[in-house]
Amino acid sequence: MHSAIIDLPSATPGTRRTLTVQRFGTAGARPCAYIQASLHADEIPAMLVADKLRRILTALEAEGRIAGEVILVPVANPVGLGQSLMDHHLGRFDQDDGKNFNRDYPHLTEAVAERVADRLTDDGEANKAAIRAALAEALAERTPRTETEHMKHRLLELALQADWVLDLHCDLEAVMHLYTLTPSAEAFAPLQRLLGAQAVFLAEESGGDPFDEAVSRPWNELAKRWPDRPIPFGCHSVTVELRGQADVEHAQGEADARAIAGFLTHVGVLSGEPPALPEPLCAPTPLESSEPLTAPVGGVVVFHHKAGDRVEAGAVVADILDPLTGEMTPVRSESAGVLYAHSATRFTLAGKRIAKVAGTTLRRTGPLLSA
């Protein structure tokens, strides 16, 4: 393993933050996988899995089994990792401007299209190389200003050149689930099965410009723009939701890391015999069919179901108790599907999202991700 430290420009005099980048295999070798943990810095299971994966990759490297290159960033958000208020860790939103750390990444398709319009040929591999170079050029032209913008710029710089990108997150209380682009569903089927995902969500654009789409959407959009040119899908990306925030256990973290290593073997980043694939626990569904359940009133949340339960259309997922009057307000699911995540706190304000169901019948429009 080769470890490097990237300095981030300090937000104020006397402060300093860094990104640690751990590399396995041969620099520049293909296929290349980029894996980062805890872009939402309060999603701790990802950092545990990254540590377990580092240990596995170190042993495999000693055996000569890194066929390509693996780039691992075990702490993707040092800015958010240092944010706390009155003993509460606040790692999802930047306290400086209130923005989500996993939103507002640059959408580079247009800038890349301008560069490659005259470079594309009938050679798919040459087109892939030209697009990768154009992505790097387009990003390099952007000028980050704030500490967080520099951090996001550096992460994207590392990931844009990879063939495979795994962005490790978790939800509040949840089962294992994945988000990826619709064209990448088949590519990540082995990962889905090895991790035991109970929901997989697909979209060509989910809204909000999250990290995973910043590296993969340009490939899909450029291929559509030039259907007469061979443009291989140069970067498949996935957001891996490692259950809930409290799911931090050695055995579980080790199993998840081994599942990721098994996937890297299936796609040729690691050499050796790939593990057998278990039967899938779900079929991928459109993200637009995922149903967010919001509280119509404020009060005490009493769930009737736990994460992972299947609910029927019209089922009461939770009651909201008015502690002053004793009135109960039911919250029902419009869709049948798996209750794949719900809030970790048991008090809510009116209008807040308290649960999510992996349905199949809804067709939501607009931004499909939560704040």
Short mmCIF file of C-alpha atoms in Angstrom, two decimals:
data_model
loop_
_atom_site.label_atom_id
_atom_site.label_comp_id
_atom_site.label_asym_id
_atom_site.label_seq_id
_atom_site.Cartn_x
_atom_site.Cartn_y
_atom_site.Cartn_z
CA MET A 1 0.00 0.00 0.00
CA HIS A 2 1.12 3.49 -0.84
CA SER A 3 -0.40 6.22 1.30
CA ALA A 4 -0.47 9.90 0.38
CA ILE A 5 -1.66 12.98 2.22
CA ILE A 6 -3.46 15.74 0.34
CA ASP A 7 -3.48 19.10 2.10
CA LEU A 8 -6.67 21.12 1.88
CA PRO A 9 -6.40 24.92 1.97
CA SER A 10 -7.25 26.10 5.46
CA ALA A 11 -10.52 27.93 5.99
CA THR A 12 -8.92 30.19 8.58
CA PRO A 13 -5.36 30.86 9.76
CA GLY A 14 -4.09 28.23 12.16
CA THR A 15 -6.28 25.39 10.87
CA ARG A 16 -5.30 22.47 8.65
CA ARG A 17 -7.19 19.51 7.22
CA THR A 18 -6.00 16.68 5.01
CA LEU A 19 -7.30 13.84 2.87
CA THR A 20 -5.54 10.49 3.21
CA VAL A 21 -5.43 8.43 0.01
CA GLN A 22 -4.40 4.76 0.15
CA ARG A 23 -3.41 3.09 -3.13
CA PHE A 24 -3.05 -0.62 -3.86
CA GLY A 25 -1.60 -2.19 -7.00
CA THR A 26 0.10 -0.35 -9.83
CA ALA A 27 -0.62 3.34 -10.35
CA GLY A 28 -2.56 3.85 -13.55
CA ALA A 29 -3.32 0.14 -14.02
CA ARG A 30 -6.70 -0.99 -15.30
CA PRO A 31 -9.26 -1.75 -14.19
CA CYS A 32 -9.23 0.89 -11.45
CA ALA A 33 -11.63 1.07 -8.51
CA TYR A 34 -12.11 4.18 -6.38
CA ILE A 35 -13.75 3.70 -2.98
CA GLN A 36 -14.50 6.43 -0.45
CA ALA A 37 -16.06 6.31 2.99
CA SER A 38 -18.31 8.66 4.92
CA LEU A 39 -18.78 11.61 2.60
CA HIS A 40 -21.58 12.21 5.07
CA ALA A 41 -19.20 12.27 7.98
CA ASP A 42 -21.70 11.06 10.58
CA GLU A 43 -22.29 7.82 8.65
CA ILE A 44 -19.77 5.83 10.63
CA PRO A 45 -20.26 2.23 9.33
CA ALA A 46 -18.52 3.27 6.09
CA MET A 47 -15.29 4.13 7.91
CA LEU A 48 -15.29 0.77 9.69
CA VAL A 49 -15.83 -1.10 6.40
CA ALA A 50 -13.05 0.95 4.77
CA ASP A 51 -10.67 -0.08 7.54
CA LYS A 52 -11.60 -3.74 7.13
CA LEU A 53 -11.16 -3.41 3.37
CA ARG A 54 -7.74 -1.80 3.78
CA ARG A 55 -6.59 -4.83 5.78
CA ILE A 56 -7.93 -7.24 3.16
CA LEU A 57 -6.34 -5.31 0.29
CA THR A 58 -3.01 -5.12 2.10
CA ALA A 59 -2.96 -8.91 2.44
CA LEU A 60 -4.01 -9.41 -1.18
CA GLU A 61 -1.33 -7.01 -2.37
CA ALA A 62 1.27 -9.05 -0.53
CA GLU A 63 0.00 -12.09 -2.46
CA GLY A 64 0.26 -10.22 -5.77
CA ARG A 65 -3.50 -10.27 -6.30
CA ILE A 66 -4.13 -6.60 -7.15
CA ALA A 67 -4.60 -6.96 -10.90
CA GLY A 68 -5.45 -3.31 -11.48
CA GLU A 69 -5.48 -0.46 -8.97
CA VAL A 70 -7.61 0.32 -5.92
CA ILE A 71 -7.77 3.87 -4.57
CA LEU A 72 -9.24 4.03 -1.07
CA VAL A 73 -10.14 7.22 0.80
CA PRO A 74 -11.06 5.98 4.29
CA VAL A 75 -12.21 9.41 5.55
CA ALA A 76 -13.72 11.34 2.66
CA ASN A 77 -14.93 14.32 4.69
CA PRO A 78 -12.53 15.70 7.29
CA VAL A 79 -14.52 18.95 7.32
CA GLY A 80 -17.73 17.27 8.42
CA LEU A 81 -15.90 14.89 10.74
CA GLY A 82 -14.89 17.86 12.89
CA GLN A 83 -18.35 19.41 13.13
CA SER A 84 -20.29 19.05 16.36
CA LEU A 85 -22.81 21.15 18.25
CA MET A 86 -23.70 20.56 21.87
CA ASP A 87 -22.41 16.98 21.82
CA HIS A 88 -24.15 16.14 18.52
CA HIS A 89 -22.07 15.24 15.48
CA LEU A 90 -23.34 17.10 12.38
CA GLY A 91 -21.68 15.45 9.41
CA ARG A 92 -24.33 15.60 6.68
CA PHE A 93 -24.46 19.35 6.10
CA ASP A 94 -21.70 21.94 5.97
CA GLN A 95 -22.12 24.24 8.93
CA ASP A 96 -20.61 27.04 6.89
CA ASP A 97 -23.45 27.29 4.36
CA GLY A 98 -25.93 24.53 5.27
CA LYS A 99 -25.33 22.57 2.06
CA ASN A 100 -25.35 18.78 1.86
CA PHE A 101 -21.82 17.40 1.44
CA ASN A 102 -23.17 14.98 -1.17
CA ARG A 103 -24.86 17.49 -3.44
CA ASP A 104 -23.91 20.15 -5.98
CA TYR A 105 -21.00 18.37 -7.65
CA PRO A 106 -20.17 19.80 -11.08
CA HIS A 107 -22.09 18.41 -14.02
CA LEU A 108 -19.32 18.15 -16.61
CA THR A 109 -21.15 16.74 -19.63
CA GLU A 110 -21.39 19.97 -21.63
CA ALA A 111 -17.79 20.97 -20.97
CA VAL A 112 -16.61 17.52 -22.02
CA ALA A 113 -18.84 17.46 -25.10
CA GLU A 114 -17.24 20.66 -26.37
CA ARG A 115 -13.80 19.11 -26.04
CA VAL A 116 -14.46 15.73 -27.59
CA ALA A 117 -16.84 16.67 -30.42
CA ASP A 118 -13.99 16.63 -32.95
CA ARG A 119 -11.99 13.86 -31.28
CA LEU A 120 -14.46 10.95 -31.39
CA THR A 121 -13.72 8.17 -33.85
CA ASP A 122 -14.89 4.62 -34.55
CA ASP A 123 -12.40 3.34 -31.94
CA GLY A 124 -14.23 2.83 -28.64
CA GLU A 125 -11.10 2.62 -26.50
CA ALA A 126 -9.68 5.78 -28.06
CA ASN A 127 -13.00 7.54 -27.38
CA LYS A 128 -12.90 6.39 -23.77
CA ALA A 129 -9.40 7.79 -23.34
CA ALA A 130 -10.41 11.08 -24.96
CA ILE A 131 -13.39 11.46 -22.65
CA ARG A 132 -11.32 10.67 -19.56
CA ALA A 133 -8.81 13.31 -20.56
CA ALA A 134 -11.59 15.81 -21.24
CA LEU A 135 -13.18 15.14 -17.84
CA ALA A 136 -9.86 15.90 -16.14
CA GLU A 137 -9.43 19.05 -18.21
CA ALA A 138 -12.96 20.29 -17.50
CA LEU A 139 -12.56 19.76 -13.78
CA ALA A 140 -9.12 21.42 -13.74
CA GLU A 141 -10.63 24.57 -15.22
CA ARG A 142 -12.93 25.00 -12.24
CA THR A 143 -11.68 27.12 -9.34
CA PRO A 144 -12.77 25.97 -5.88
CA ARG A 145 -12.90 28.69 -3.25
CA THR A 146 -14.04 27.36 0.11
CA GLU A 147 -12.46 24.57 2.12
CA THR A 148 -15.37 22.26 1.30
CA GLU A 149 -15.21 23.08 -2.41
CA HIS A 150 -11.50 22.19 -2.42
CA MET A 151 -12.29 18.90 -0.67
CA LYS A 152 -15.05 18.01 -3.16
CA HIS A 153 -12.79 19.00 -6.06
CA ARG A 154 -10.01 16.69 -4.84
CA LEU A 155 -12.36 13.74 -4.31
CA LEU A 156 -13.82 14.15 -7.77
CA GLU A 157 -10.35 14.49 -9.27
CA LEU A 158 -9.43 11.08 -7.82
CA ALA A 159 -12.65 9.36 -8.85
CA LEU A 160 -13.08 10.63 -12.41
CA GLN A 161 -10.32 8.40 -13.76
CA ALA A 162 -11.67 5.18 -12.21
CA ASP A 163 -13.59 2.41 -13.98
CA TRP A 164 -15.56 1.61 -10.83
CA VAL A 165 -16.60 4.02 -8.05
CA LEU A 166 -18.10 2.89 -4.74
CA ASP A 167 -19.32 5.69 -2.46
CA LEU A 168 -19.91 4.18 1.00
CA HIS A 169 -22.71 5.70 3.09
CA CYS A 170 -25.45 4.59 5.46
CA ASP A 171 -28.97 5.73 6.33
CA LEU A 172 -30.51 6.38 9.76
CA GLU A 173 -32.13 3.01 10.59
CA ALA A 174 -32.11 0.89 7.46
CA VAL A 175 -31.35 -2.32 5.63
CA MET A 176 -28.60 -2.62 3.04
CA HIS A 177 -29.54 -0.79 -0.16
CA LEU A 178 -27.88 0.69 -3.25
CA TYR A 179 -28.36 3.62 -5.64
CA THR A 180 -26.93 3.57 -9.15
CA LEU A 181 -27.57 4.76 -12.70
CA THR A 182 -30.11 2.74 -14.66
CA PRO A 183 -27.49 1.59 -17.22
CA SER A 184 -25.30 0.29 -14.37
CA ALA A 185 -27.84 -2.06 -12.80
CA GLU A 186 -26.42 -5.19 -14.43
CA ALA A 187 -22.83 -4.12 -13.75
CA PHE A 188 -23.54 -3.94 -10.01
CA ALA A 189 -25.69 -7.08 -9.81
CA PRO A 190 -22.78 -9.06 -8.28
CA LEU A 191 -22.29 -6.37 -5.62
CA GLN A 192 -26.02 -6.32 -4.88
CA ARG A 193 -26.02 -10.08 -4.35
CA LEU A 194 -22.80 -10.26 -2.33
CA LEU A 195 -23.90 -7.47 0.02
CA GLY A 196 -27.41 -8.87 0.40
CA ALA A 197 -29.06 -5.62 -0.65
CA GLN A 198 -32.80 -5.51 0.05
CA ALA A 199 -33.44 -2.57 -2.26
CA VAL A 200 -31.64 -1.23 -5.34
CA PHE A 201 -32.73 2.10 -6.84
CA LEU A 202 -32.15 3.19 -10.41
CA ALA A 203 -32.30 6.60 -12.08
CA GLU A 204 -30.60 8.37 -14.95
CA GLU A 205 -30.71 11.61 -12.96
CA SER A 206 -31.81 11.70 -9.33
CA GLY A 207 -31.52 15.46 -8.84
CA GLY A 208 -29.17 17.46 -6.67
CA ASP A 209 -25.96 16.40 -8.47
CA PRO A 210 -24.62 13.85 -5.95
CA PHE A 211 -21.05 12.58 -6.07
CA ASP A 212 -21.75 9.22 -7.70
CA GLU A 213 -23.62 10.76 -10.63
CA ALA A 214 -20.91 13.38 -11.18
CA VAL A 215 -18.53 10.61 -12.24
CA SER A 216 -20.94 8.39 -14.20
CA ARG A 217 -23.67 10.55 -15.75
CA PRO A 218 -21.39 12.12 -18.38
CA TRP A 219 -20.68 8.69 -19.88
CA ASN A 220 -24.37 7.90 -20.23
CA GLU A 221 -25.23 11.32 -21.61
CA LEU A 222 -22.35 11.43 -24.09
CA ALA A 223 -23.23 7.98 -25.43
CA LYS A 224 -26.77 9.22 -26.05
CA ARG A 225 -25.51 12.38 -27.72
CA TRP A 226 -23.36 10.43 -30.20
CA PRO A 227 -25.20 7.16 -30.85
CA ASP A 228 -23.20 6.70 -34.06
CA ARG A 229 -19.90 6.58 -32.15
CA PRO A 230 -18.78 3.73 -29.87
CA ILE A 231 -18.59 5.21 -26.38
CA PRO A 232 -18.04 2.47 -23.78
CA PHE A 233 -19.39 3.17 -20.30
CA GLY A 234 -16.14 4.37 -18.76
CA CYS A 235 -17.19 4.67 -15.12
CA HIS A 236 -19.86 2.71 -13.27
CA SER A 237 -20.64 4.27 -9.89
CA VAL A 238 -22.81 3.20 -6.98
CA THR A 239 -23.81 4.59 -3.61
CA VAL A 240 -23.73 1.81 -1.01
CA GLU A 241 -25.97 2.39 2.00
CA LEU A 242 -24.46 0.23 4.75
CA ARG A 243 -27.69 -0.12 6.77
CA GLY A 244 -28.10 2.39 9.64
CA GLN A 245 -25.87 4.72 11.62
CA ALA A 246 -25.76 2.41 14.63
CA ASP A 247 -24.73 -0.66 12.60
CA VAL A 248 -21.07 -0.54 13.58
CA GLU A 249 -19.93 -4.08 14.40
CA HIS A 250 -16.67 -5.86 13.64
CA ALA A 251 -18.22 -9.02 12.18
CA GLN A 252 -20.66 -7.13 10.00
CA GLY A 253 -18.01 -4.68 8.83
CA GLU A 254 -15.70 -7.57 7.94
CA ALA A 255 -18.45 -9.32 5.98
CA ASP A 256 -19.26 -6.15 4.05
CA ALA A 257 -15.59 -5.54 3.24
CA ARG A 258 -15.19 -9.12 2.01
CA ALA A 259 -18.28 -8.71 -0.14
CA ILE A 260 -16.76 -5.59 -1.72
CA ALA A 261 -13.47 -7.43 -2.29
CA GLY A 262 -15.45 -10.26 -3.85
CA PHE A 263 -17.11 -7.80 -6.21
CA LEU A 264 -13.71 -6.34 -7.15
CA THR A 265 -12.63 -9.87 -8.03
CA HIS A 266 -15.71 -10.38 -10.21
CA VAL A 267 -14.88 -7.25 -12.23
CA GLY A 268 -11.17 -8.02 -12.53
CA VAL A 269 -9.68 -5.39 -10.24
CA LEU A 270 -8.47 -8.27 -8.04
CA SER A 271 -7.21 -11.56 -9.40
CA GLY A 272 -8.26 -15.00 -8.24
CA GLU A 273 -11.43 -17.06 -8.13
CA PRO A 274 -14.46 -14.81 -7.60
CA PRO A 275 -16.85 -15.90 -4.85
CA ALA A 276 -20.13 -17.59 -5.69
CA LEU A 277 -23.06 -15.20 -5.93
CA PRO A 278 -25.99 -15.71 -3.54
CA GLU A 279 -29.51 -15.38 -4.86
CA PRO A 280 -30.61 -11.72 -5.04
CA LEU A 281 -32.93 -10.54 -2.28
CA CYS A 282 -34.67 -8.00 -4.49
CA ALA A 283 -35.05 -6.73 -8.02
CA PRO A 284 -33.83 -3.20 -8.84
CA THR A 285 -36.63 -0.63 -8.99
CA PRO A 286 -36.88 2.94 -10.30
CA LEU A 287 -35.91 5.57 -7.74
CA GLU A 288 -38.99 7.51 -8.80
CA SER A 289 -41.07 4.69 -7.29
CA SER A 290 -39.45 4.99 -3.86
CA GLU A 291 -42.05 6.45 -1.50
CA PRO A 292 -41.00 8.93 1.20
CA LEU A 293 -43.45 8.99 4.10
CA THR A 294 -43.79 12.40 5.73
CA ALA A 295 -45.35 13.34 9.02
CA PRO A 296 -48.61 15.31 8.62
CA VAL A 297 -48.32 16.55 12.20
CA GLY A 298 -45.63 16.79 14.85
CA GLY A 299 -45.36 14.45 17.80
CA VAL A 300 -44.05 11.14 19.10
CA VAL A 301 -43.36 8.61 16.35
CA VAL A 302 -44.40 5.02 17.10
CA PHE A 303 -43.44 2.64 14.29
CA HIS A 304 -45.53 -0.43 13.52
CA HIS A 305 -42.77 -1.93 11.35
CA LYS A 306 -39.01 -2.19 11.47
CA ALA A 307 -36.61 -1.62 8.59
CA GLY A 308 -36.68 -4.60 6.27
CA ASP A 309 -40.36 -5.41 6.78
CA ARG A 310 -42.62 -5.67 3.76
CA VAL A 311 -45.68 -3.45 3.94
CA GLU A 312 -48.82 -3.49 1.85
CA ALA A 313 -50.43 -0.51 0.16
CA GLY A 314 -52.48 1.39 2.73
CA ALA A 315 -50.65 -0.13 5.70
CA VAL A 316 -50.13 2.00 8.79
CA VAL A 317 -46.37 2.32 9.02
CA ALA A 318 -46.35 4.57 12.09
CA ASP A 319 -48.57 6.51 14.46
CA ILE A 320 -47.79 10.04 15.55
CA LEU A 321 -48.91 10.77 19.08
CA ASP A 322 -49.85 14.25 20.22
CA PRO A 323 -48.47 14.06 23.78
CA LEU A 324 -50.83 16.82 24.96
CA THR A 325 -54.13 15.45 23.69
CA GLY A 326 -53.39 11.76 23.18
CA GLU A 327 -54.59 11.98 19.57
CA MET A 328 -53.01 9.41 17.23
CA THR A 329 -52.40 10.27 13.58
CA PRO A 330 -51.65 7.28 11.36
CA VAL A 331 -49.03 7.50 8.60
CA ARG A 332 -49.90 5.10 5.78
CA SER A 333 -47.91 3.78 2.87
CA GLU A 334 -49.42 4.39 -0.53
CA SER A 335 -47.20 1.69 -2.03
CA ALA A 336 -46.57 -1.95 -1.33
CA GLY A 337 -42.91 -2.71 -0.86
CA VAL A 338 -40.02 -2.99 1.58
CA LEU A 339 -39.74 -0.42 4.36
CA TYR A 340 -36.04 0.02 3.74
CA ALA A 341 -35.27 2.98 6.02
CA HIS A 342 -36.80 5.12 8.71
CA SER A 343 -35.82 7.87 11.09
CA ALA A 344 -33.68 7.10 14.11
CA THR A 345 -35.38 9.60 16.41
CA ARG A 346 -38.88 9.08 17.73
CA PHE A 347 -40.13 12.65 17.67
CA THR A 348 -40.91 14.54 14.49
CA LEU A 349 -42.01 17.93 13.25
CA ALA A 350 -44.83 18.29 10.75
CA GLY A 351 -43.62 17.79 7.18
CA LYS A 352 -40.52 15.81 8.09
CA ARG A 353 -39.68 12.57 6.30
CA ILE A 354 -39.89 9.66 8.73
CA ALA A 355 -39.65 6.55 6.51
CA LYS A 356 -39.05 5.26 2.98
CA VAL A 357 -40.69 2.38 1.14
CA ALA A 358 -39.22 0.68 -1.93
CA GLY A 359 -42.37 0.59 -4.01
CA THR A 360 -42.90 0.03 -7.72
CA THR A 361 -46.04 1.96 -8.65
CA LEU A 362 -45.30 5.61 -7.90
CA ARG A 363 -43.80 7.90 -10.53
CA ARG A 364 -42.38 10.83 -8.60
CA THR A 365 -40.90 13.79 -10.45
CA GLY A 366 -38.38 16.48 -9.50
CA PRO A 367 -35.50 15.82 -7.08
CA LEU A 368 -35.72 12.19 -5.98
CA LEU A 369 -33.21 12.25 -3.11
CA SER A 370 -33.74 13.61 0.38
CA ALA A 371 -32.11 16.84 1.47
#
